Amino acid sequence: MARMAQVAERVTERAPATGYEAVIGLEVHAQLLTESKMFCACSARYAGAEPNTLVCPICLGMPGVLPVINQKAVEYTILTALALNCEIPEYSKFDRKNYNYPDLMKGYQISQYDLPLSRNGWLEIPDPTDPEKTRRIGITRVHLEEDTANLKHVRSETGETYSLMDVNRSGVPLMEIVGEPDLRSPEEAGAYLRALRAILRYIGVSTGNMEEGAFRCDANVSLRPRGSSTYGVKVEVKNMNSFRAVERALAYEIERQRALLERGERIVQETRGWVEEKGITQSQRSKEEAHDYRYFPEPDLPPLFIDRAWVEQIRARLPELPEPKRRRFMAEYGLSPDDAATLVSSRTLADFFEQAVRLSGNARAVANWMLRDVRRLLNSSGIEIEQSKLRPEHLAALIALIDSGQLSVRSGPQVLEEVFRTGTAPEQVMREQGLAQVSDTAELEAVIDRVLADPRNAKALADYHGGKQTALGYFVGAVMKETRGKANPALVNQLLRQKLGG
Ligand SMILES: [Zn+2]
């Protein structure tokens, strides 16, 4: 049974739905890193704050108050839209989206409907089936709205259920990025989300943290016969709290719809929630149409005229974005698509890499250290490169110590770990821990003489003289062991040959 389940999972995640093609579009909500909320002066940095302490009559939804637009939030949304190659219309406005849910203080959310801040963009992602290629995914629009309050559903020990409400999140600027239904597999959806989050982080508008709810994703998924250009009935999937969850939920949903279609059954247009523990999607409610929200222009806010000069000022601030940077890293440093993707995954990591390469002149060595040992240290300590004590000059110095034979390749990781932890210069760590490689000829010769004279090595010695050249490796190993790995292997090799040959 367990084996069956495993096989089933592999099938749902790998095999394309036979005869059918998946059509996936993602809607991402990203909280903006502004100081204050969207329409009031309350702090938007609510993480760790006591519940209901960052509130005022506006974000509490009291009647008779007047919202004021946060200009920084508009600027961040335009910056994002430009990074996503969108058009920025000159005229934009806010609308009321009406619906009843306890987390919505006013009974409506201020959002944007027919005149968003931007539209018609695209995002380039690495093609999961061929990392040498890229795919262009359409961006329908990027618009601005406000976040809702946070509901926490509680079940007490006596089985009583109730909900707690924290209004701190209400009114936090929220950017919605609507993608075109251009994605064709769960893997592509994952690649899209990673690429999008990397951009938001590069331009500094959002933490992109999915676990903390700063970056949320809903997916629309439908199936259609391969070769068809019309769309099937779509299902909206919600409640996914990680990229992995999005990929799993989509794989499950594609398989569920395929099974229904193959049995000749109909797909119901609805919203389904991903249940992480069970690995399934469950029906939540039938999907609302836009007219259910009774959108109308927000009467308390003026329309926005977006000045062209301002847009150009914002555009001029765009840094080199992750995908162009990835391609440049491949061309300039000879990196593989995957290695380049890892190094550009954060702007600070990419900057660290380039700085270390400038100092050391050895891109291959810097890349190897960063992709293997530095990455392992970052993962195990759960921090980002900028939070570590490691600096580009440390990595360059470490590589120089190894290149010059002062430090063995074997001891490198141990030195790196200490530098990473304490910020001490590699050379000092090497000296303090007694890891300097022994390149003193006289010292090594004494060890070699001892090893060759050891009766336990007599057989290997006879083998060598009998013509078995591989016995040399045995002696190198024995000398390394004697010196606890600190002997310079090249020098040991050379000295051994002299002794044995002479
Ligand atoms: Zn407020």
Coordinates of C-alpha atoms and ligand atoms in Angstrom, one line a residue:
M1 CA 0.0 0.0 0.0
A2 CA 2.8 2.4 0.9
R3 CA 4.5 1.5 -2.3
M4 CA 1.3 2.1 -4.3
A5 CA 1.0 5.6 -2.7
Q6 CA 4.6 6.4 -3.6
V7 CA 4.1 5.4 -7.2
A8 CA 0.9 7.4 -7.4
E9 CA 2.7 10.4 -6.1
R10 CA 5.4 10.1 -8.6
V11 CA 2.9 9.8 -11.4
T12 CA 1.0 12.9 -10.3
E13 CA 4.1 15.0 -10.0
R14 CA 6.0 13.9 -13.1
A15 CA 3.8 12.6 -15.8
P16 CA 2.0 15.1 -18.0
A17 CA -1.8 14.5 -18.1
T18 CA -2.2 12.3 -21.1
G19 CA -4.2 13.8 -23.8
Y20 CA -4.8 17.0 -21.7
E21 CA -2.8 20.1 -21.3
A22 CA -2.8 22.1 -18.0
V23 CA -3.4 25.8 -18.1
I24 CA -2.3 27.6 -15.0
G25 CA -2.5 31.3 -14.1
L26 CA -1.2 32.7 -10.8
E27 CA -2.3 35.6 -8.7
V28 CA 0.3 36.8 -6.2
H29 CA -0.4 39.2 -3.3
A30 CA 2.8 40.8 -1.9
Q31 CA 2.9 43.1 1.1
L32 CA 4.9 46.2 0.4
L33 CA 7.8 47.2 2.6
T34 CA 6.5 50.7 3.4
E35 CA 6.8 52.3 6.8
S36 CA 3.1 53.2 7.1
K37 CA -0.1 51.6 5.9
M38 CA -1.9 52.2 2.6
F39 CA -4.4 54.9 3.7
C40 CA -3.4 55.9 7.3
A41 CA -0.2 56.8 9.2
C42 CA -0.2 53.6 11.3
S43 CA 3.0 51.5 11.1
A44 CA 2.8 48.7 8.5
R45 CA 5.6 46.8 10.3
Y46 CA 3.3 44.6 12.4
A47 CA 5.4 41.5 12.8
G48 CA 5.9 40.9 16.5
A49 CA 3.7 43.7 17.6
E50 CA 1.0 43.1 20.2
P51 CA -2.4 42.4 18.5
N52 CA -4.5 45.5 17.8
T53 CA -1.9 48.0 18.8
L54 CA -1.1 49.5 15.3
V55 CA -4.6 50.7 14.6
C56 CA -6.6 54.0 14.1
P57 CA -10.1 54.9 13.1
I58 CA -9.2 54.6 9.3
C59 CA -7.8 51.0 9.4
L60 CA -10.4 50.0 12.0
G61 CA -13.0 50.9 9.3
M62 CA -14.9 53.5 11.4
P63 CA -17.5 55.5 9.5
G64 CA -16.8 59.1 8.4
V65 CA -13.0 58.9 8.2
L66 CA -11.0 59.8 5.1
P67 CA -8.3 57.6 3.6
V68 CA -5.1 59.2 2.2
I69 CA -3.0 57.4 -0.4
N70 CA 0.5 56.3 0.6
Q71 CA 2.7 57.7 -2.2
K72 CA 5.5 55.2 -1.4
A73 CA 3.1 52.3 -2.0
V74 CA 2.2 53.7 -5.4
E75 CA 5.9 54.2 -6.2
Y76 CA 6.8 50.6 -5.2
T77 CA 3.9 49.3 -7.3
I78 CA 5.1 51.2 -10.4
L79 CA 8.7 50.1 -9.7
T80 CA 7.5 46.5 -9.7
A81 CA 5.4 47.0 -12.8
L82 CA 8.4 48.4 -14.6
A83 CA 10.5 45.4 -13.5
L84 CA 7.8 43.2 -15.0
N85 CA 7.8 45.2 -18.3
C86 CA 4.3 46.6 -17.8
E87 CA 2.8 49.7 -19.3
I88 CA 1.9 52.4 -16.8
P89 CA -1.2 54.3 -17.9
E90 CA -1.4 58.0 -17.2
Y91 CA -4.7 57.6 -15.4
S92 CA -5.6 55.2 -12.6
K93 CA -8.1 55.0 -9.8
F94 CA -9.2 53.1 -6.7
D95 CA -12.4 51.1 -6.4
R96 CA -14.4 49.6 -3.7
K97 CA -14.7 45.8 -3.7
N98 CA -17.7 44.9 -1.6
Y99 CA -18.0 41.7 0.3
N100 CA -18.8 40.5 3.8
Y101 CA -16.2 38.7 5.7
P102 CA -15.2 39.3 9.4
D103 CA -11.6 40.2 8.5
L104 CA -12.8 43.1 6.3
M105 CA -13.4 46.0 8.7
K106 CA -15.4 48.3 6.4
G107 CA -17.4 45.6 4.5
Y108 CA -15.4 46.7 1.4
Q109 CA -11.8 46.6 0.4
I110 CA -10.2 49.5 -1.4
S111 CA -8.7 47.9 -4.5
Q112 CA -8.4 48.6 -8.2
Y113 CA -10.8 47.3 -10.8
D114 CA -10.9 48.6 -14.4
L115 CA -8.0 51.2 -14.2
P116 CA -5.1 49.5 -12.5
L117 CA -1.7 51.2 -12.1
S118 CA -0.2 49.0 -14.7
R119 CA -0.9 46.3 -17.3
N120 CA 0.4 44.2 -20.2
G121 CA 3.8 43.1 -18.9
W122 CA 5.8 39.9 -18.9
L123 CA 8.3 37.9 -16.9
E124 CA 11.0 35.7 -18.2
I125 CA 11.6 32.4 -16.4
P126 CA 14.1 29.5 -16.9
D127 CA 12.4 26.7 -18.9
P128 CA 12.2 23.8 -16.4
T129 CA 12.5 21.3 -19.3
D130 CA 15.6 23.0 -20.7
P131 CA 17.6 25.3 -18.4
E132 CA 19.4 26.8 -21.5
K133 CA 16.1 28.3 -22.6
T134 CA 13.7 30.8 -21.1
R135 CA 9.9 31.1 -21.3
R136 CA 8.1 34.4 -21.3
I137 CA 5.0 34.5 -19.1
G138 CA 2.5 37.3 -19.5
I139 CA 1.6 39.7 -16.7
T140 CA -2.0 40.9 -16.9
R141 CA -1.7 43.7 -14.4
V142 CA -0.1 44.9 -11.2
H143 CA -2.4 46.8 -9.0
L144 CA -2.6 48.2 -5.5
E145 CA -5.0 47.4 -2.6
E146 CA -5.1 47.1 1.1
D147 CA -4.6 44.0 3.3
T148 CA -7.3 42.8 5.6
A149 CA -7.3 42.0 9.3
N150 CA -5.9 38.7 10.5
L151 CA -8.3 36.0 11.9
K152 CA -7.0 33.3 14.1
H153 CA -9.3 30.3 14.5
V154 CA -9.0 28.7 18.0
R155 CA -10.2 25.5 19.5
S156 CA -10.1 25.5 23.3
E157 CA -9.3 22.4 25.4
T158 CA -13.0 22.0 26.1
G159 CA -13.7 21.8 22.3
E160 CA -15.2 25.3 22.1
T161 CA -14.3 27.1 18.9
Y162 CA -14.0 30.8 18.3
S163 CA -12.0 33.3 16.3
L164 CA -9.6 36.0 17.5
M165 CA -9.0 39.1 15.4
D166 CA -5.9 41.2 15.0
V167 CA -6.4 44.4 13.1
N168 CA -2.7 45.3 12.8
R169 CA -2.6 43.8 9.3
S170 CA -5.7 45.8 8.1
G171 CA -4.7 48.4 5.7
V172 CA -1.1 47.2 5.0
P173 CA -0.3 48.0 1.4
L174 CA -0.8 44.9 -0.7
M175 CA 0.2 44.6 -4.3
E176 CA -1.6 42.1 -6.6
I177 CA 0.3 40.7 -9.5
V178 CA -2.0 38.9 -11.9
G179 CA -0.3 36.5 -14.3
E180 CA -1.7 35.3 -17.7
P181 CA -2.7 31.7 -17.9
D182 CA 0.6 30.9 -19.7
L183 CA 2.0 28.3 -17.3
R184 CA 1.7 24.7 -18.3
S185 CA 3.1 22.6 -15.4
P186 CA 3.5 22.8 -11.6
E187 CA 7.3 23.1 -12.2
E188 CA 6.8 26.2 -14.4
A189 CA 4.5 27.6 -11.7
G190 CA 7.3 27.1 -9.2
A191 CA 9.8 28.7 -11.5
Y192 CA 7.5 31.7 -12.0
L193 CA 7.0 32.2 -8.3
R194 CA 10.8 32.0 -7.6
A195 CA 11.6 34.4 -10.4
L196 CA 8.9 36.8 -9.2
R197 CA 10.0 36.7 -5.6
A198 CA 13.6 37.2 -6.6
I199 CA 12.6 40.4 -8.5
L200 CA 10.6 41.8 -5.6
R201 CA 13.5 41.2 -3.3
Y202 CA 16.0 42.7 -5.8
I203 CA 14.1 45.9 -6.0
G204 CA 13.5 45.9 -2.3
V205 CA 9.7 46.3 -2.3
S206 CA 8.7 43.2 -0.4
T207 CA 10.3 40.6 1.8
G208 CA 8.6 37.9 -0.4
N209 CA 8.3 35.8 2.7
M210 CA 5.6 33.2 2.0
E211 CA 5.6 31.5 5.4
E212 CA 4.9 34.9 7.1
G213 CA 2.2 35.7 4.6
A214 CA 4.0 38.6 3.0
F215 CA 3.9 36.7 -0.3
R216 CA 0.7 34.7 -1.1
C217 CA -0.3 32.8 -4.1
D218 CA -3.7 31.7 -5.5
A219 CA -3.7 29.5 -8.6
N220 CA -6.3 29.1 -11.4
V221 CA -6.0 25.8 -13.1
S222 CA -7.9 24.1 -15.9
L223 CA -7.3 21.4 -18.4
R224 CA -8.0 21.3 -22.1
P225 CA -7.3 18.7 -24.8
R226 CA -3.8 19.1 -26.2
G227 CA -3.8 21.3 -29.3
S228 CA -6.9 23.1 -28.3
S229 CA -6.8 26.9 -27.9
T230 CA -10.0 27.4 -25.8
Y231 CA -10.0 27.2 -22.1
G232 CA -11.6 24.6 -19.9
V233 CA -13.6 25.3 -16.7
K234 CA -11.1 26.7 -14.2
V235 CA -10.8 26.0 -10.5
E236 CA -9.2 28.4 -8.1
V237 CA -6.8 26.8 -5.5
K238 CA -6.0 28.6 -2.3
N239 CA -4.2 28.1 1.1
M240 CA -0.8 27.2 -0.2
N241 CA 1.9 28.3 2.3
S242 CA 5.1 27.5 0.4
F243 CA 6.4 27.1 -3.2
R244 CA 6.5 23.4 -2.6
A245 CA 2.8 23.4 -1.5
V246 CA 1.9 25.3 -4.7
E247 CA 3.6 22.7 -6.9
R248 CA 2.1 19.8 -5.0
A249 CA -1.4 21.4 -5.0
L250 CA -1.3 22.0 -8.7
A251 CA -0.1 18.5 -9.4
Y252 CA -2.9 17.1 -7.3
E253 CA -5.5 19.4 -8.9
I254 CA -4.4 18.6 -12.5
E255 CA -4.6 14.8 -11.7
R256 CA -8.0 15.3 -10.1
Q257 CA -9.4 17.1 -13.1
R258 CA -7.9 14.7 -15.6
A259 CA -9.5 11.7 -13.8
L260 CA -12.9 13.5 -13.9
L261 CA -12.6 14.4 -17.6
E262 CA -11.5 10.8 -18.5
R263 CA -14.6 9.5 -16.7
G264 CA -16.7 11.8 -18.8
E265 CA -17.6 14.0 -15.8
R266 CA -17.8 17.8 -15.7
I267 CA -15.5 20.1 -13.8
V268 CA -17.3 22.5 -11.4
Q269 CA -16.1 26.1 -11.3
E270 CA -15.2 26.6 -7.7
T271 CA -12.7 27.6 -5.1
R272 CA -10.8 24.7 -3.5
G273 CA -8.4 24.8 -0.5
W274 CA -5.1 23.0 -0.3
V275 CA -5.0 20.7 2.8
E276 CA -1.3 20.3 3.4
E277 CA -1.5 17.4 5.9
K278 CA -3.7 15.3 3.6
G279 CA -2.1 16.4 0.3
I280 CA -5.4 17.1 -1.3
T281 CA -7.6 20.0 -2.4
Q282 CA -11.1 20.4 -0.9
S283 CA -14.1 22.3 -2.2
Q284 CA -14.6 25.5 -0.3
R285 CA -17.3 27.5 -2.2
S286 CA -18.5 28.2 -5.7
K287 CA -16.4 30.9 -7.3
E288 CA -17.6 34.5 -7.2
E289 CA -17.9 36.5 -10.5
A290 CA -16.6 40.1 -10.5
H291 CA -20.2 41.4 -10.5
D292 CA -20.7 39.7 -7.1
Y293 CA -18.4 42.3 -5.7
R294 CA -20.4 45.3 -6.9
Y295 CA -17.2 47.3 -7.7
F296 CA -17.6 51.0 -7.8
P297 CA -15.1 54.0 -7.8
E298 CA -13.9 54.9 -4.3
P299 CA -15.6 58.2 -3.7
D300 CA -13.1 59.3 -0.9
L301 CA -10.0 59.1 -3.0
P302 CA -9.0 61.3 -6.0
P303 CA -8.1 59.5 -9.3
L304 CA -4.4 59.3 -9.9
F305 CA -2.6 61.0 -12.8
I306 CA 0.8 59.4 -13.1
D307 CA 3.3 61.9 -14.3
R308 CA 5.6 60.6 -17.1
A309 CA 8.7 62.2 -15.7
W310 CA 8.1 60.5 -12.4
V311 CA 7.7 57.1 -14.1
E312 CA 11.1 57.7 -15.8
Q313 CA 12.7 58.6 -12.5
I314 CA 11.4 55.3 -11.1
R315 CA 12.6 53.4 -14.1
A316 CA 16.1 54.8 -13.8
R317 CA 16.3 53.2 -10.3
L318 CA 15.8 49.6 -11.6
P319 CA 18.8 47.5 -10.9
E320 CA 20.1 44.6 -13.1
L321 CA 17.3 42.0 -12.6
P322 CA 17.9 38.3 -11.7
E323 CA 17.3 36.8 -15.1
P324 CA 19.5 39.1 -17.2
K325 CA 22.1 38.7 -14.4
R326 CA 21.9 34.9 -14.5
R327 CA 22.6 35.0 -18.3
R328 CA 25.5 37.4 -17.8
F329 CA 27.0 35.2 -15.1
M330 CA 26.8 32.2 -17.5
A331 CA 28.5 34.2 -20.2
E332 CA 31.0 36.1 -18.1
Y333 CA 32.1 33.4 -15.6
G334 CA 31.3 30.2 -17.5
L335 CA 28.8 29.0 -14.9
S336 CA 26.2 26.4 -15.6
P337 CA 22.5 27.6 -15.8
D338 CA 21.8 26.0 -12.3
D339 CA 24.9 27.4 -10.6
A340 CA 24.2 30.8 -12.1
A341 CA 20.6 30.6 -10.9
T342 CA 21.7 29.8 -7.4
L343 CA 24.2 32.7 -7.2
V344 CA 21.7 35.3 -8.5
S345 CA 18.9 34.1 -6.3
S346 CA 19.5 37.0 -4.0
R347 CA 21.1 40.4 -4.9
T348 CA 23.4 40.3 -1.9
L349 CA 24.6 36.8 -2.8
A350 CA 25.3 37.9 -6.4
D351 CA 27.1 41.0 -5.2
F352 CA 29.2 39.0 -2.8
F353 CA 30.2 36.6 -5.6
E354 CA 31.2 39.3 -7.9
Q355 CA 33.2 41.2 -5.3
A356 CA 35.0 38.0 -4.3
V357 CA 35.8 37.3 -8.0
R358 CA 37.2 40.8 -8.4
L359 CA 39.5 40.3 -5.4
S360 CA 40.6 36.7 -6.2
G361 CA 40.5 36.7 -10.0
N362 CA 39.4 33.1 -9.8
A363 CA 35.6 32.8 -10.7
R364 CA 35.6 29.0 -10.8
A365 CA 37.1 28.7 -7.3
V366 CA 34.8 31.4 -5.8
A367 CA 31.7 29.8 -7.3
N368 CA 32.7 26.3 -6.0
W369 CA 33.2 27.6 -2.5
M370 CA 30.0 29.5 -2.5
L371 CA 27.9 26.8 -4.1
R372 CA 29.2 24.1 -1.8
D373 CA 30.6 25.2 1.6
V374 CA 29.2 28.7 2.0
R375 CA 25.8 27.5 1.0
R376 CA 25.9 24.6 3.4
L377 CA 26.8 27.0 6.3
L378 CA 24.0 29.4 5.3
N379 CA 21.5 26.6 5.2
S380 CA 22.5 25.1 8.5
S381 CA 22.5 28.4 10.3
G382 CA 19.3 29.6 8.5
I383 CA 20.7 33.1 7.7
E384 CA 21.4 35.1 4.6
I385 CA 24.9 35.9 3.4
E386 CA 24.7 39.5 4.6
Q387 CA 23.9 38.3 8.2
S388 CA 27.0 36.2 8.3
K389 CA 30.4 37.5 9.4
L390 CA 31.9 36.2 6.1
R391 CA 33.2 38.9 3.7
P392 CA 34.2 38.6 0.0
E393 CA 37.8 39.5 1.0
H394 CA 37.8 36.5 3.4
L395 CA 36.8 34.1 0.6
A396 CA 39.4 35.6 -1.7
A397 CA 42.1 35.2 1.0
L398 CA 41.1 31.6 1.7
I399 CA 41.5 30.7 -1.9
A400 CA 44.9 32.5 -2.1
L401 CA 46.1 30.5 1.0
I402 CA 45.1 27.2 -0.8
D403 CA 46.6 28.2 -4.1
S404 CA 49.9 29.1 -2.6
G405 CA 50.1 25.8 -0.8
Q406 CA 49.9 27.3 2.7
L407 CA 46.6 25.6 3.5
S408 CA 45.4 22.3 2.3
V409 CA 42.2 21.9 0.3
R410 CA 41.1 19.5 3.1
S411 CA 41.5 22.0 5.9
G412 CA 39.8 24.8 3.9
P413 CA 36.2 24.1 5.0
Q414 CA 37.3 24.1 8.7
V415 CA 38.9 27.5 8.3
L416 CA 35.9 28.8 6.4
E417 CA 33.5 27.7 9.1
E418 CA 35.4 29.6 11.8
V419 CA 35.6 32.7 9.6
F420 CA 31.9 32.4 8.9
R421 CA 31.2 32.3 12.6
T422 CA 33.6 34.8 14.0
G423 CA 34.7 37.1 11.1
T424 CA 38.4 36.4 11.9
A425 CA 40.8 36.5 8.9
P426 CA 41.5 33.1 7.4
E427 CA 45.2 33.3 7.8
Q428 CA 44.8 34.0 11.6
V429 CA 42.4 31.1 11.9
M430 CA 44.8 28.8 10.1
R431 CA 47.6 29.8 12.5
E432 CA 45.5 29.6 15.6
Q433 CA 44.1 26.2 14.8
G434 CA 47.5 24.9 13.7
L435 CA 46.3 24.1 10.2
A436 CA 49.1 25.6 8.2
Q437 CA 50.2 23.1 5.7
V438 CA 53.7 21.6 6.3
S439 CA 55.8 22.5 3.3
D440 CA 59.1 22.3 5.2
T441 CA 61.2 19.8 3.3
A442 CA 63.3 18.7 6.2
E443 CA 60.3 18.2 8.5
L444 CA 58.5 16.1 5.8
E445 CA 61.6 14.1 5.0
A446 CA 61.9 13.0 8.7
V447 CA 58.2 11.8 8.6
I448 CA 58.8 10.0 5.3
D449 CA 61.9 8.2 6.7
R450 CA 59.8 7.1 9.7
V451 CA 57.0 5.8 7.5
L452 CA 59.4 3.9 5.1
A453 CA 61.2 2.3 8.1
D454 CA 58.0 1.2 9.8
P455 CA 58.0 -2.7 9.7
R456 CA 54.2 -2.5 9.1
N457 CA 54.9 -0.9 5.7
A458 CA 57.4 -3.4 4.6
K459 CA 55.0 -5.3 2.3
A460 CA 54.0 -2.1 0.5
L461 CA 57.6 -1.2 0.1
A462 CA 58.4 -4.6 -1.4
D463 CA 55.3 -4.2 -3.7
Y464 CA 56.6 -0.8 -4.9
H465 CA 60.1 -2.1 -5.6
G466 CA 58.5 -5.1 -7.3
G467 CA 57.0 -2.6 -9.9
K468 CA 53.6 -1.8 -8.3
Q469 CA 53.5 2.0 -8.8
T470 CA 50.2 2.3 -7.0
A471 CA 51.9 1.6 -3.7
L472 CA 53.1 5.2 -3.8
G473 CA 49.6 6.4 -3.0
Y474 CA 49.7 4.2 0.1
F475 CA 52.8 6.0 1.4
V476 CA 51.4 9.4 0.6
G477 CA 48.3 8.4 2.7
A478 CA 50.5 7.2 5.5
V479 CA 52.5 10.5 5.6
M480 CA 49.2 12.5 5.5
K481 CA 48.0 10.4 8.4
E482 CA 51.2 11.0 10.4
T483 CA 50.9 14.8 9.9
R484 CA 47.2 14.7 10.5
G485 CA 46.5 16.0 7.0
K486 CA 48.7 19.0 7.2
A487 CA 51.5 17.9 4.9
N488 CA 51.6 19.5 1.4
P489 CA 50.5 16.5 -0.7
A490 CA 52.4 17.6 -3.9
L491 CA 55.6 18.0 -1.9
V492 CA 55.1 14.7 -0.1
N493 CA 54.6 13.0 -3.5
Q494 CA 57.8 14.6 -4.9
L495 CA 59.9 13.7 -1.9
L496 CA 58.6 10.1 -1.8
R497 CA 59.5 9.6 -5.4
Q498 CA 63.0 10.9 -4.7
K499 CA 63.5 8.6 -1.7
L500 CA 62.1 5.5 -3.3
G501 CA 63.6 6.0 -6.7
G502 CA 67.0 7.0 -5.5
Ligands
ZN1 ZN -4.5 53.1 10.8

